XYZ file of N, CA and C in Angstrom:
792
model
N -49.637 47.220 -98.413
C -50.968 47.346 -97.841
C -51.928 47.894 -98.899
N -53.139 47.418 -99.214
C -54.156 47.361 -100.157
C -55.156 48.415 -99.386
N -56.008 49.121 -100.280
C -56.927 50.008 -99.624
C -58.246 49.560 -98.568
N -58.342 48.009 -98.727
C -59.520 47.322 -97.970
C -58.630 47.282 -96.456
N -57.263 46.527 -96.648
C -56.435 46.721 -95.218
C -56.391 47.846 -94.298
N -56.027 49.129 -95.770
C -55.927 50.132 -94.849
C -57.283 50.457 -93.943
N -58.616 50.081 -94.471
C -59.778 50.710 -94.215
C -59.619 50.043 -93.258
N -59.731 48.696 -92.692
C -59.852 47.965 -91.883
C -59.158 48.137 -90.475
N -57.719 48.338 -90.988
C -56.993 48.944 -89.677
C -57.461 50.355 -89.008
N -58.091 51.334 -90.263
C -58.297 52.762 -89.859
C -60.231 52.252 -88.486
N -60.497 51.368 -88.982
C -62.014 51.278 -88.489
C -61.180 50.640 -87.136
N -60.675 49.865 -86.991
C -59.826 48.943 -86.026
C -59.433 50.617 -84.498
N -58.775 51.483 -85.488
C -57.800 52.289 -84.395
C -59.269 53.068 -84.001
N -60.264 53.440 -85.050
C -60.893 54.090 -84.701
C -61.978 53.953 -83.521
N -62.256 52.673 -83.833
C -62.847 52.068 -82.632
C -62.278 51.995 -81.256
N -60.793 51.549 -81.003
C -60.405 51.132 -79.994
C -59.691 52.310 -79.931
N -59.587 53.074 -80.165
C -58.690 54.352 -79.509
C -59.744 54.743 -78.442
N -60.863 54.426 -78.539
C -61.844 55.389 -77.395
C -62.790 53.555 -76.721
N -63.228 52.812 -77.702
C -63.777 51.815 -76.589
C -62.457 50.699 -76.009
N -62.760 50.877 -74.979
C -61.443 50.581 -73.746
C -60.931 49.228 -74.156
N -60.276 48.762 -75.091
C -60.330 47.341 -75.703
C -58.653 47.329 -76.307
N -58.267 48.483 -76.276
C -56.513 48.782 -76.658
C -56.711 48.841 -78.235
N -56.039 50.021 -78.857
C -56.049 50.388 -79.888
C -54.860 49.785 -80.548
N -53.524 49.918 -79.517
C -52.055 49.353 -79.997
C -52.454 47.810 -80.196
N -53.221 47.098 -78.930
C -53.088 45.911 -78.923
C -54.139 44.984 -80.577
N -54.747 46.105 -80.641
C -55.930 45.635 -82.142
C -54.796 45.608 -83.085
N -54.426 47.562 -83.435
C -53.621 47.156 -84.717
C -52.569 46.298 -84.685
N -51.560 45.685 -83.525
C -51.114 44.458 -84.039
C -51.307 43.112 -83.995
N -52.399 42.918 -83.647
C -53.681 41.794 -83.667
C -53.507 41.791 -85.627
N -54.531 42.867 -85.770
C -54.725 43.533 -87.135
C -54.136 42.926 -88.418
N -52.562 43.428 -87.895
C -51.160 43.490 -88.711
C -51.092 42.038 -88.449
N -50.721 41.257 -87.709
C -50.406 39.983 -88.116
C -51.394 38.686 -88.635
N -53.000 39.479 -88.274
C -53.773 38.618 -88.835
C -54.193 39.228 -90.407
N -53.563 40.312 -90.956
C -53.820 40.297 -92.675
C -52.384 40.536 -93.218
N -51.450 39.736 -92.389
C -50.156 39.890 -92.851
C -49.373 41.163 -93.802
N -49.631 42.117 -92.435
C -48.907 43.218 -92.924
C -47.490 43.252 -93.584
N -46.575 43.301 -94.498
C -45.568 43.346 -95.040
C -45.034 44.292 -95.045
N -45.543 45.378 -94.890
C -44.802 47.422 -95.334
C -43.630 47.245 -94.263
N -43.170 47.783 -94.703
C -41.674 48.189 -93.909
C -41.709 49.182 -93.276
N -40.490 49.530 -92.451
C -40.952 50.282 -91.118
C -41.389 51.556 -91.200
N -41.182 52.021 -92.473
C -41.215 53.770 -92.137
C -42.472 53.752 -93.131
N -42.604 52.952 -93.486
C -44.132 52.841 -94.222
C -45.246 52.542 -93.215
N -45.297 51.797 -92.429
C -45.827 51.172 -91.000
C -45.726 52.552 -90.130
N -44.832 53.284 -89.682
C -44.923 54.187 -88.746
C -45.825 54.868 -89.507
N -45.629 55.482 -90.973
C -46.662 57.160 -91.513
C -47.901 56.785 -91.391
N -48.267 54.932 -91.323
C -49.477 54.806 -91.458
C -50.437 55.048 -90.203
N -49.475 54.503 -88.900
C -50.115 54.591 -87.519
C -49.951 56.062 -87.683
N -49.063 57.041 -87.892
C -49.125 58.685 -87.510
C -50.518 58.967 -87.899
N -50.966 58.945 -89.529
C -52.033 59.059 -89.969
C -53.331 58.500 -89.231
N -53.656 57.564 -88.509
C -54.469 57.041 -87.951
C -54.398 57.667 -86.502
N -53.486 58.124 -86.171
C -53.730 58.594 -84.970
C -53.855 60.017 -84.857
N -53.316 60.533 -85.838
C -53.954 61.894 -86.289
C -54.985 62.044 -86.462
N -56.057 61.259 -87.261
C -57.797 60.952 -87.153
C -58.561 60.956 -86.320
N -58.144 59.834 -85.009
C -58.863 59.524 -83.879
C -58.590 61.206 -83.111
N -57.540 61.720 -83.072
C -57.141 62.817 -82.267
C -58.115 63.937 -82.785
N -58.492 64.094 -84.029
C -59.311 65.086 -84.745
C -60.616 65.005 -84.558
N -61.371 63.737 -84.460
C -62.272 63.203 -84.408
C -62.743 63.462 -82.802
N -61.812 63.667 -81.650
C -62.089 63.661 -80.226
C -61.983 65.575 -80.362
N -61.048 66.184 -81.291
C -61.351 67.800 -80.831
C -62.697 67.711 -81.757
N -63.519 67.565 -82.515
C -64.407 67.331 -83.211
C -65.963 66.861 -81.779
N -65.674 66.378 -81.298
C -66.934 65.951 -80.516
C -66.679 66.636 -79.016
N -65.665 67.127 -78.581
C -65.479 67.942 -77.697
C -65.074 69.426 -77.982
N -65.465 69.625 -79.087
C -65.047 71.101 -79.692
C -65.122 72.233 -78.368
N -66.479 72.820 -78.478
C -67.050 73.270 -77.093
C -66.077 73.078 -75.929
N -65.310 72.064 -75.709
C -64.289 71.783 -74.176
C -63.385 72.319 -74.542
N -62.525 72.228 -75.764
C -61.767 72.499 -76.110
C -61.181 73.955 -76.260
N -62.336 74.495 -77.186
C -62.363 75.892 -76.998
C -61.763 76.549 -75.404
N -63.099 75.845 -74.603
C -62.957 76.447 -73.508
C -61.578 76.508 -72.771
N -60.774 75.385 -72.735
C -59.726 74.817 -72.048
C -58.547 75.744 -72.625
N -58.273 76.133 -74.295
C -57.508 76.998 -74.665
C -57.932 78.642 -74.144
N -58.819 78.474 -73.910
C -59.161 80.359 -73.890
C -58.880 80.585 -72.091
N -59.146 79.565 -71.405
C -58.567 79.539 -69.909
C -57.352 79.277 -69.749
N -56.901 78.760 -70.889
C -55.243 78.592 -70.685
C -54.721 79.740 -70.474
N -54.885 80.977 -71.859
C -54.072 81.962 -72.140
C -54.628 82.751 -71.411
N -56.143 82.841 -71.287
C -56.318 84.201 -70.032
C -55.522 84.178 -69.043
N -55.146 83.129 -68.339
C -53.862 83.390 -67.174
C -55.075 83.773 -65.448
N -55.962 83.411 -65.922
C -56.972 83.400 -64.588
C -57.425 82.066 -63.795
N -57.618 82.358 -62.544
C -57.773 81.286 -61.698
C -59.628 80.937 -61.911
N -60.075 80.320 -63.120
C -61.158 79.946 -63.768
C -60.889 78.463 -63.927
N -62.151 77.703 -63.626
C -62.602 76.374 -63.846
C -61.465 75.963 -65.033
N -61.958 76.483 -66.355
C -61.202 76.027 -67.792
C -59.616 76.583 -67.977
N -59.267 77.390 -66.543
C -57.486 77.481 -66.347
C -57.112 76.048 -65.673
N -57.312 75.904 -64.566
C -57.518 74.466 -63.731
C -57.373 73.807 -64.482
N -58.852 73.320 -65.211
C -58.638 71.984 -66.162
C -57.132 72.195 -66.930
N -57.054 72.899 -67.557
C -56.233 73.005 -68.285
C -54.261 72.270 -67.847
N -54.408 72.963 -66.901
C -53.196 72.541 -65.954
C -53.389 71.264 -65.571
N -54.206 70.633 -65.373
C -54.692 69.134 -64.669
C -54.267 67.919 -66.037
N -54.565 68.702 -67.240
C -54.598 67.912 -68.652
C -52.821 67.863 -68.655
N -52.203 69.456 -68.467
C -50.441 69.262 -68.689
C -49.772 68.175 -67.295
N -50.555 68.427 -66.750
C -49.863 67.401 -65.299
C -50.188 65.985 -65.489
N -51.138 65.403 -66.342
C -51.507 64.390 -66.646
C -50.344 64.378 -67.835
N -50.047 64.667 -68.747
C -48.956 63.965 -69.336
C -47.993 64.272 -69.258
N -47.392 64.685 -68.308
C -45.859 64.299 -67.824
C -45.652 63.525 -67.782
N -46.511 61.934 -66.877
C -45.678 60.748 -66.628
C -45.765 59.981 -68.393
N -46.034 59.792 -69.217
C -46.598 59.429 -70.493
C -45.183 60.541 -71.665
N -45.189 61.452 -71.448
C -44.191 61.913 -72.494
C -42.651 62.036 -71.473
N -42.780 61.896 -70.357
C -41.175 61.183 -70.049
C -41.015 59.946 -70.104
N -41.916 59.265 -70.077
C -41.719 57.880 -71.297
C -41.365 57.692 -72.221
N -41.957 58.270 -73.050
C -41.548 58.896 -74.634
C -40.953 59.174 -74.599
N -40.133 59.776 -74.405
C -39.027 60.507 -74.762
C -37.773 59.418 -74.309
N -37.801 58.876 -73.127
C -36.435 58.384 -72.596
C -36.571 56.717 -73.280
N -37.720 56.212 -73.274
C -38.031 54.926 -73.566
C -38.005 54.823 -74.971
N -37.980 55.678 -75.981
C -39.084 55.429 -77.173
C -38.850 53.970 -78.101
N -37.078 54.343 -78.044
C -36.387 52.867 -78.685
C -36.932 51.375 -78.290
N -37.111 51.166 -76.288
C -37.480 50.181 -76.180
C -39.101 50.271 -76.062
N -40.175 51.355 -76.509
C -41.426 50.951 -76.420
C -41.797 50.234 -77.869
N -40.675 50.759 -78.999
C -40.807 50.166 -80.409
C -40.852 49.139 -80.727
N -40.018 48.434 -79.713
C -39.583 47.072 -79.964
C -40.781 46.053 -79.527
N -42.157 46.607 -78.927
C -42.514 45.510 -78.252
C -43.704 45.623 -79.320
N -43.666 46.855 -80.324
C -44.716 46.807 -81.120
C -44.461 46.036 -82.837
N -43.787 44.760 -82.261
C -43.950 43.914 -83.538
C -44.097 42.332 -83.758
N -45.693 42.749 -83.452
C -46.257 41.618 -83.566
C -46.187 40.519 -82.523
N -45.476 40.978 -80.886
C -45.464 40.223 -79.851
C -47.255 39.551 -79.624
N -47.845 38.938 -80.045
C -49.087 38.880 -79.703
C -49.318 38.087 -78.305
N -47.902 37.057 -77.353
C -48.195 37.110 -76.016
C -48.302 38.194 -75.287
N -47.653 39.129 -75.681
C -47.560 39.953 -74.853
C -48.743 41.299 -75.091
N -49.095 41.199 -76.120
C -50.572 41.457 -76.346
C -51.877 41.145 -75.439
N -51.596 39.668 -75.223
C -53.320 38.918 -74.818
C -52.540 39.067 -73.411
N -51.536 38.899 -73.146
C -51.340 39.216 -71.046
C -51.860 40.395 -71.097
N -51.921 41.350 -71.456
C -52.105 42.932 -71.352
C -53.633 43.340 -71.724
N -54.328 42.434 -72.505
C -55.510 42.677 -72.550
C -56.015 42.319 -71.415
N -55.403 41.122 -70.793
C -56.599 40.362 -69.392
C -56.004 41.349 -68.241
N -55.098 42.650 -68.098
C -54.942 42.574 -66.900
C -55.792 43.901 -67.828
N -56.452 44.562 -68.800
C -57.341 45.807 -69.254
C -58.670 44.858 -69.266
N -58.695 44.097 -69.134
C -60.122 43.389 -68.678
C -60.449 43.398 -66.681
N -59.177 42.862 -66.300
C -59.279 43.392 -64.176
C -59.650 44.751 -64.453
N -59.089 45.671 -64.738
C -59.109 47.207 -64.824
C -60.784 47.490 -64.894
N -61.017 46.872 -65.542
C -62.534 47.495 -66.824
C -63.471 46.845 -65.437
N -63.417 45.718 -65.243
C -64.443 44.857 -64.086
C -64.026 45.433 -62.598
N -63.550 45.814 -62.565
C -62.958 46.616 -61.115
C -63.614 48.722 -61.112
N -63.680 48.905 -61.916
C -64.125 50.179 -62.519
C -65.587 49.729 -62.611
N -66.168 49.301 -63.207
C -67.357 49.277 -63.344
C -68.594 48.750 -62.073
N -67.469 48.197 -61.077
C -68.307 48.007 -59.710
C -68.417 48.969 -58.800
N -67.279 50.562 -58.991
C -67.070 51.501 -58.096
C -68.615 52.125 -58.474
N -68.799 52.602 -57.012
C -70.038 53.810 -56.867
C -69.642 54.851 -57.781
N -70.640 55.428 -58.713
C -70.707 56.788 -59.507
C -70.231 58.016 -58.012
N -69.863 58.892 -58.294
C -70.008 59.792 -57.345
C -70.353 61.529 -58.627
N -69.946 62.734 -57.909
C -70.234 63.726 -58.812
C -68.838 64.484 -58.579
N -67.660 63.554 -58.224
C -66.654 64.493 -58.056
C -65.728 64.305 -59.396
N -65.265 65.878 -59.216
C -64.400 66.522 -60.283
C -62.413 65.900 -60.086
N -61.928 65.627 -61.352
C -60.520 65.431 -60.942
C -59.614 66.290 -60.081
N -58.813 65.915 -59.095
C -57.890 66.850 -58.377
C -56.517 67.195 -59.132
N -55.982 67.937 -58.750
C -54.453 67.657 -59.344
C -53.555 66.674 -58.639
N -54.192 65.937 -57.838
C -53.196 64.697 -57.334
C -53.991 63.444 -58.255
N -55.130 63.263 -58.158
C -55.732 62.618 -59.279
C -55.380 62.612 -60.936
N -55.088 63.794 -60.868
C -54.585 64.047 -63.030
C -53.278 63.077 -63.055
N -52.354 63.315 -61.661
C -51.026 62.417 -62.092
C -51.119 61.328 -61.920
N -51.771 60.769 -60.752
C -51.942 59.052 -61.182
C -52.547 58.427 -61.825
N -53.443 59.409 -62.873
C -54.067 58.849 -64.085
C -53.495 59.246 -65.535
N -52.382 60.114 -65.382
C -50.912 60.007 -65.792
C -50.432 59.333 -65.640
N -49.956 58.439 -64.765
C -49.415 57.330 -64.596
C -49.685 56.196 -65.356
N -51.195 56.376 -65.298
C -52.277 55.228 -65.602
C -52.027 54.873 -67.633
N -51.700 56.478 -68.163
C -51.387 56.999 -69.630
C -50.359 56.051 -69.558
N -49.554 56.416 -68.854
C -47.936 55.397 -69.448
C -47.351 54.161 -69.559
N -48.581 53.494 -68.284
C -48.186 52.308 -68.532
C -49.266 51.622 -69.606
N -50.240 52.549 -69.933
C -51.046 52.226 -71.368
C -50.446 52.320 -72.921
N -48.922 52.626 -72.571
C -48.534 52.183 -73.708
C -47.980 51.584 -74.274
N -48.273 50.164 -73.272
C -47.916 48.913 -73.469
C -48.633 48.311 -74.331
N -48.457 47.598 -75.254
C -49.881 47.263 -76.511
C -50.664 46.261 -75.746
N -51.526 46.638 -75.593
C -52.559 45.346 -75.185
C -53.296 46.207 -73.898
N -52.692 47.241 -73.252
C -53.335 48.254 -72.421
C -54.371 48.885 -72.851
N -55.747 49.207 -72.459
C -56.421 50.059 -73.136
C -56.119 51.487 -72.501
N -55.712 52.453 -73.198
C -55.152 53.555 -72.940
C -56.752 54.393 -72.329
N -57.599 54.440 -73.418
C -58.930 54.710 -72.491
C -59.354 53.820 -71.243
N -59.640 52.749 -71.413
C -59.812 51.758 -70.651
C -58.901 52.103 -69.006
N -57.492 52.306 -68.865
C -56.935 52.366 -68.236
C -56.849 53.751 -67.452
N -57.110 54.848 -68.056
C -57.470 56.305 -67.414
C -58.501 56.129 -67.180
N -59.649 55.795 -67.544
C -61.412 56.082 -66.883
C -61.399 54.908 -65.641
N -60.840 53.541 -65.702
C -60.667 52.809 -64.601
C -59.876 53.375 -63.511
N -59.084 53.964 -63.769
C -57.990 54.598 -62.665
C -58.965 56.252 -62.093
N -59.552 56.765 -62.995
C -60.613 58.071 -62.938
C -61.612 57.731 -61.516
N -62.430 56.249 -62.153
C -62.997 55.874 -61.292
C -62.718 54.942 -60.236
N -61.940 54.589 -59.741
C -61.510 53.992 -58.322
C -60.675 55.183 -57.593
N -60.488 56.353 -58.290
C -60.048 57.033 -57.510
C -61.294 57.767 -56.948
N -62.625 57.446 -57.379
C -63.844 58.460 -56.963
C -64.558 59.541 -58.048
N -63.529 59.752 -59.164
C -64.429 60.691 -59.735
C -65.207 59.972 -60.840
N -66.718 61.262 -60.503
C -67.226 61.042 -61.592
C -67.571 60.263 -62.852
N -67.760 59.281 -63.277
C -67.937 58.729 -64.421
C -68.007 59.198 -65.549
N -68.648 60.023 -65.861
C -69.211 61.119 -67.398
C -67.573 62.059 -67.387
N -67.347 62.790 -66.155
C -66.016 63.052 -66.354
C -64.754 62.759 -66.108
N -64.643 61.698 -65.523
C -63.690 60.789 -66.452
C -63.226 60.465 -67.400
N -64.469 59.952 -68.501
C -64.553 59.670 -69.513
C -63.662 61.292 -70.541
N -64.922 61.960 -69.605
C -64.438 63.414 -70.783
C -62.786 63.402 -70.663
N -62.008 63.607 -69.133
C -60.494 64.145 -68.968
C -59.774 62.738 -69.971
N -60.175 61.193 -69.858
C -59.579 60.746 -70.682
C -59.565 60.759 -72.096
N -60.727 61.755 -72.417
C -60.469 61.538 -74.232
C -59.426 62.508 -74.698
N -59.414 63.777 -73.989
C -58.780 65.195 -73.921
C -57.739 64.942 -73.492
N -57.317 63.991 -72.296
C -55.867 64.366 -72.090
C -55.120 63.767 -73.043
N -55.497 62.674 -73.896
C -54.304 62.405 -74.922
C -54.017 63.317 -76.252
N -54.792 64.316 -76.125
C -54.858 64.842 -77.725
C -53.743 65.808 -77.884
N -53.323 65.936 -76.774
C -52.029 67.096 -76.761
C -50.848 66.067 -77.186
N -50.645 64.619 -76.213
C -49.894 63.955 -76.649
C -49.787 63.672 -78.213
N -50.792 63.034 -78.623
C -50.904 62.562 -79.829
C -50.193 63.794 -80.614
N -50.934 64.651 -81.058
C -50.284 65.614 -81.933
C -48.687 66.445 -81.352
N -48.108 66.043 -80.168
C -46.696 66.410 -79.912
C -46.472 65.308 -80.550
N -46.517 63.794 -80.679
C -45.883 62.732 -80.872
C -46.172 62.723 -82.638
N -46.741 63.373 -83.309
C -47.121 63.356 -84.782
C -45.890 64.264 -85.080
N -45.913 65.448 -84.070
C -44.820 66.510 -84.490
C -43.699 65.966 -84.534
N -43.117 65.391 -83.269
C -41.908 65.018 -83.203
C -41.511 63.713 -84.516
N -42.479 62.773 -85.072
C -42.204 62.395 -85.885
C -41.994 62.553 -87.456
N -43.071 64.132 -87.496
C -42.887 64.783 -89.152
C -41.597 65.227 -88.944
N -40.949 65.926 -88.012
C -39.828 66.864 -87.525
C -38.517 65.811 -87.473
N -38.608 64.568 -87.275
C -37.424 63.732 -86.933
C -37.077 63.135 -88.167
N -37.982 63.360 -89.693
C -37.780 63.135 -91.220
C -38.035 61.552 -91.169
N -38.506 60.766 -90.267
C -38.875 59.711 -90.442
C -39.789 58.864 -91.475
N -40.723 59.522 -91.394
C -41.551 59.712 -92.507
C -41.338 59.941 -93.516
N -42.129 58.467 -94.578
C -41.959 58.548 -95.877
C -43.052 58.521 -96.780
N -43.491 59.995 -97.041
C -44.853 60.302 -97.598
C -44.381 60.106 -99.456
N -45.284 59.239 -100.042
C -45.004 58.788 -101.494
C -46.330 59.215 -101.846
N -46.287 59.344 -103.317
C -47.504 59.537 -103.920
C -48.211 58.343 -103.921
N -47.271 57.119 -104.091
C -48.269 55.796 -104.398
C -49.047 55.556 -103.412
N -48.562 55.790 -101.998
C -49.022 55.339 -100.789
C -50.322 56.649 -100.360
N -50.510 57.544 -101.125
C -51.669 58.414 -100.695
C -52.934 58.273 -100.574
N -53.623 57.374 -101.458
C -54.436 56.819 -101.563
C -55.011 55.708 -99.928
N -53.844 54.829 -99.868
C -53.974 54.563 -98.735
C -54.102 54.662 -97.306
N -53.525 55.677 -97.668
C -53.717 56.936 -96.376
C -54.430 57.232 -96.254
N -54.947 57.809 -96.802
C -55.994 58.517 -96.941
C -57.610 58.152 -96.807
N -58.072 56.991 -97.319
C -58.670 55.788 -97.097
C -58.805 55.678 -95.307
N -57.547 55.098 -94.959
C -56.984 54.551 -93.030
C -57.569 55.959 -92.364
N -57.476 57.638 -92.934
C -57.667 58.488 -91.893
C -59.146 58.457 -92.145
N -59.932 58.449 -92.970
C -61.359 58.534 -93.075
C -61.952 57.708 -92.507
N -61.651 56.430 -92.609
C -61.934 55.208 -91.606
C -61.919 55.556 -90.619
N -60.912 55.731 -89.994
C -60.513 56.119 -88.309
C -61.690 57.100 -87.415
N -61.343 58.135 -88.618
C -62.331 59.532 -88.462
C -63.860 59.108 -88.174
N -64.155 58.323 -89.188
C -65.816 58.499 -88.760
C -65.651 57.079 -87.400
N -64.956 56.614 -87.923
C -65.284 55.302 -86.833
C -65.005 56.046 -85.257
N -63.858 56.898 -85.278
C -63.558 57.481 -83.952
C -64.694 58.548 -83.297
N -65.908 59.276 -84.195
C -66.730 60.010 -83.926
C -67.252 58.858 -82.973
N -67.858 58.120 -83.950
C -69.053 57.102 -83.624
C -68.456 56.243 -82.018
N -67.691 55.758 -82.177
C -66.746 55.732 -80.691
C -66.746 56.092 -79.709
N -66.063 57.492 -79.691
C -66.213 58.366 -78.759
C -67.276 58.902 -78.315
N -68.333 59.138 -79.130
C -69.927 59.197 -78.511
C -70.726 58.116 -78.110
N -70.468 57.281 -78.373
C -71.238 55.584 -77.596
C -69.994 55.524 -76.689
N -68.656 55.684 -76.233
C -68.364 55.178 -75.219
C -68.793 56.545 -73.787
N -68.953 58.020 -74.107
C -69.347 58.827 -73.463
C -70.843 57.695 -72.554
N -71.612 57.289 -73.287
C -72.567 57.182 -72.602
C -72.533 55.366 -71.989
N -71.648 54.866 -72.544
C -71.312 53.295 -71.886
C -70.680 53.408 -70.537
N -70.112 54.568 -70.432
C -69.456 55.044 -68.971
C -70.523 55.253 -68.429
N -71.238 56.294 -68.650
C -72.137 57.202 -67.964
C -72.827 55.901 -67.128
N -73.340 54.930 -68.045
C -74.640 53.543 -67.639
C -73.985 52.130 -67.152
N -72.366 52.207 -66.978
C -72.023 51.247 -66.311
C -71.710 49.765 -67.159
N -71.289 49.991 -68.425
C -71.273 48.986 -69.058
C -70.273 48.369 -69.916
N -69.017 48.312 -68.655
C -67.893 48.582 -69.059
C -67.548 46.660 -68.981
N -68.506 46.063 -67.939
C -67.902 44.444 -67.975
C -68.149 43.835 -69.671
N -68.881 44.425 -70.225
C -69.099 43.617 -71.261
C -68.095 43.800 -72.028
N -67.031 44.868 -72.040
C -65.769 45.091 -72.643
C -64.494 44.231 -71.781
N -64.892 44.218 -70.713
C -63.545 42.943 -70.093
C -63.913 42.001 -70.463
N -65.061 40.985 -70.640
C -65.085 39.908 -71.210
C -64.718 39.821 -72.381
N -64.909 41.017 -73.471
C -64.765 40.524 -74.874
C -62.902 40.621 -74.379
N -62.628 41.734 -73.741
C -60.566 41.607 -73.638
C -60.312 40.357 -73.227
N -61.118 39.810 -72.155
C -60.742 37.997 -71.440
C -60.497 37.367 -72.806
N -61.723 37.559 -73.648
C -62.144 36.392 -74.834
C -60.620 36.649 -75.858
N -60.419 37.614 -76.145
C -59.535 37.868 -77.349
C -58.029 37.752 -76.822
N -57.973 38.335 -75.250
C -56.377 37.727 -74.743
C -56.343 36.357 -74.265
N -56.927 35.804 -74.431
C -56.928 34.334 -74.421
C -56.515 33.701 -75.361
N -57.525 34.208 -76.263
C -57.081 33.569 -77.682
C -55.664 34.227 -78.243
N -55.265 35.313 -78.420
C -53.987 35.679 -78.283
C -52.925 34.668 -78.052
N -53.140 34.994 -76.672
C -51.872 33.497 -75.933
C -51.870 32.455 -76.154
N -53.303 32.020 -76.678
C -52.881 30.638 -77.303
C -52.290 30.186 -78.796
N -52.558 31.473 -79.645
C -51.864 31.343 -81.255
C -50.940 31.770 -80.867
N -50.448 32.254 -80.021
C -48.536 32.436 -79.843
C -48.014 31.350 -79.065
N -48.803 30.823 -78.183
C -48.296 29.534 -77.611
C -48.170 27.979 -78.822
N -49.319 27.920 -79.569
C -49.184 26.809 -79.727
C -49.204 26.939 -81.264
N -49.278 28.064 -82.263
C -49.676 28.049 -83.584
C -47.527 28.528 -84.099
């Protein structure tokens, strides 16, 4: 992988980690349309790195929440930012007992299946057009709400799911809020992400080279600014309802998908 690739994939995750369009399902869109070659443990440090970005980039624009959500954690008081807090750990339970029991067979579907890509974008295109017709309301998540939008996390990590896309659609047909929706889905993955970075520096998988630093490095800066810019235009694409124009572009691209795996 060349430093223009890496940039490209890092702008790719950075974008779609937050606009509802599937981040898994891009980078292996990505990967098989600039004919990725790296081998596997070169391929994994690169997604760690990129998803380490987007994750930095979301405590970065929610700093302020963040703060708050840790300092209600440890006070141990029955406060708004204790609540949230508990609502964010109950939301990924269903998503890291996935992980954990699945991980072997979620690997397997991330190479380069691109049918199974474009099916998964059109059913994150129903999601997105079904969400965007519900009434706004001003209600806050419940804790029966955090788990079925936990739910909503796990089966988003199917490539071609939009993992945002799929929590703010599930946020809103359950009734809440729009603006916070948006917010509980950018936040609840960031705990995941960085357990799932840990468990992979910790499992020695990773093969950090000097040659390959450059490239890295390149993919997280990409990611980074692209994931700012992201995550603050999709805050307000929720807020104004303008989520069909993202199922059509998923219709347009899982279409085309299924047909270069069908017939190319």
């Amino acid at each position: 992988m060349d430093l223009i690739d890496a940039i490209i994939l890092g702008i790719i995750q950075g974008l779609t980690e937050f606009l509802p369009v599937s981040s898994s399902g891009h980078l292996e869109l990505g990967k098989v349309l600039l004919g990725d070659t790296s081998i596997p443990e070169e391929s994994l440090l690169f997604t760690v790195v990129l998803h380490f970005a987007t994750a930095l980039s979301t405590l970065v624009v929610y700093r302020k929440d963040v703060w708050e959500i840790l300092r209600g954690l440890f006070e141990f008081k029955d406060n708004e930012a204790f609540r949230f807090s508990l609502k964010i750990i109950l939301s990924m339970i269903p998503a890291a007992l996935v992980g954990l029991f699945f991980e072997d067979e979620l690997e397997k579907l991330f190479s380069g299946n691109i049918l199974l890509v474009g099916s998964m974008l059109l059913i994150t295109a129903l999601l997105l057009f079904l969400a965007d017709r519900a009434k706004n309301t001003h209600k806050n998540v419940t804790y029966g709400n955090s788990f079925v939008i936990g739910l909503a996390q796990a089966v988003a990590m199917l490539p071609g799911i939009s993992r945002s896309g799929a929590t703010i659609a599930t946020s809103v047909l359950l009734g809440v809020d729009k603006q916070k929706a948006a917010r509980f889905s950018f936040l609840m993955v960031v705990p995941l992400i960085l357990g799932k970075i840990a468990k992979d520096i910790l499992s020695g998988d990773l093969n950090l080279q000097a040659d390959n630093f450059g490239v890295l490095t390149a993919g997280f800066f990409a990611a980074f600014i692209a994931g700012l810019l992201a995550c603050t235009w999709m805050i307000r694409l929720v807020r104004n309802s303008r989520l069909t124009f993202f199922a059509v572009y998923c219709v347009i691209v899982g279409c085309i998908a299924i047909a270069a795996a069908l017939w190319l």
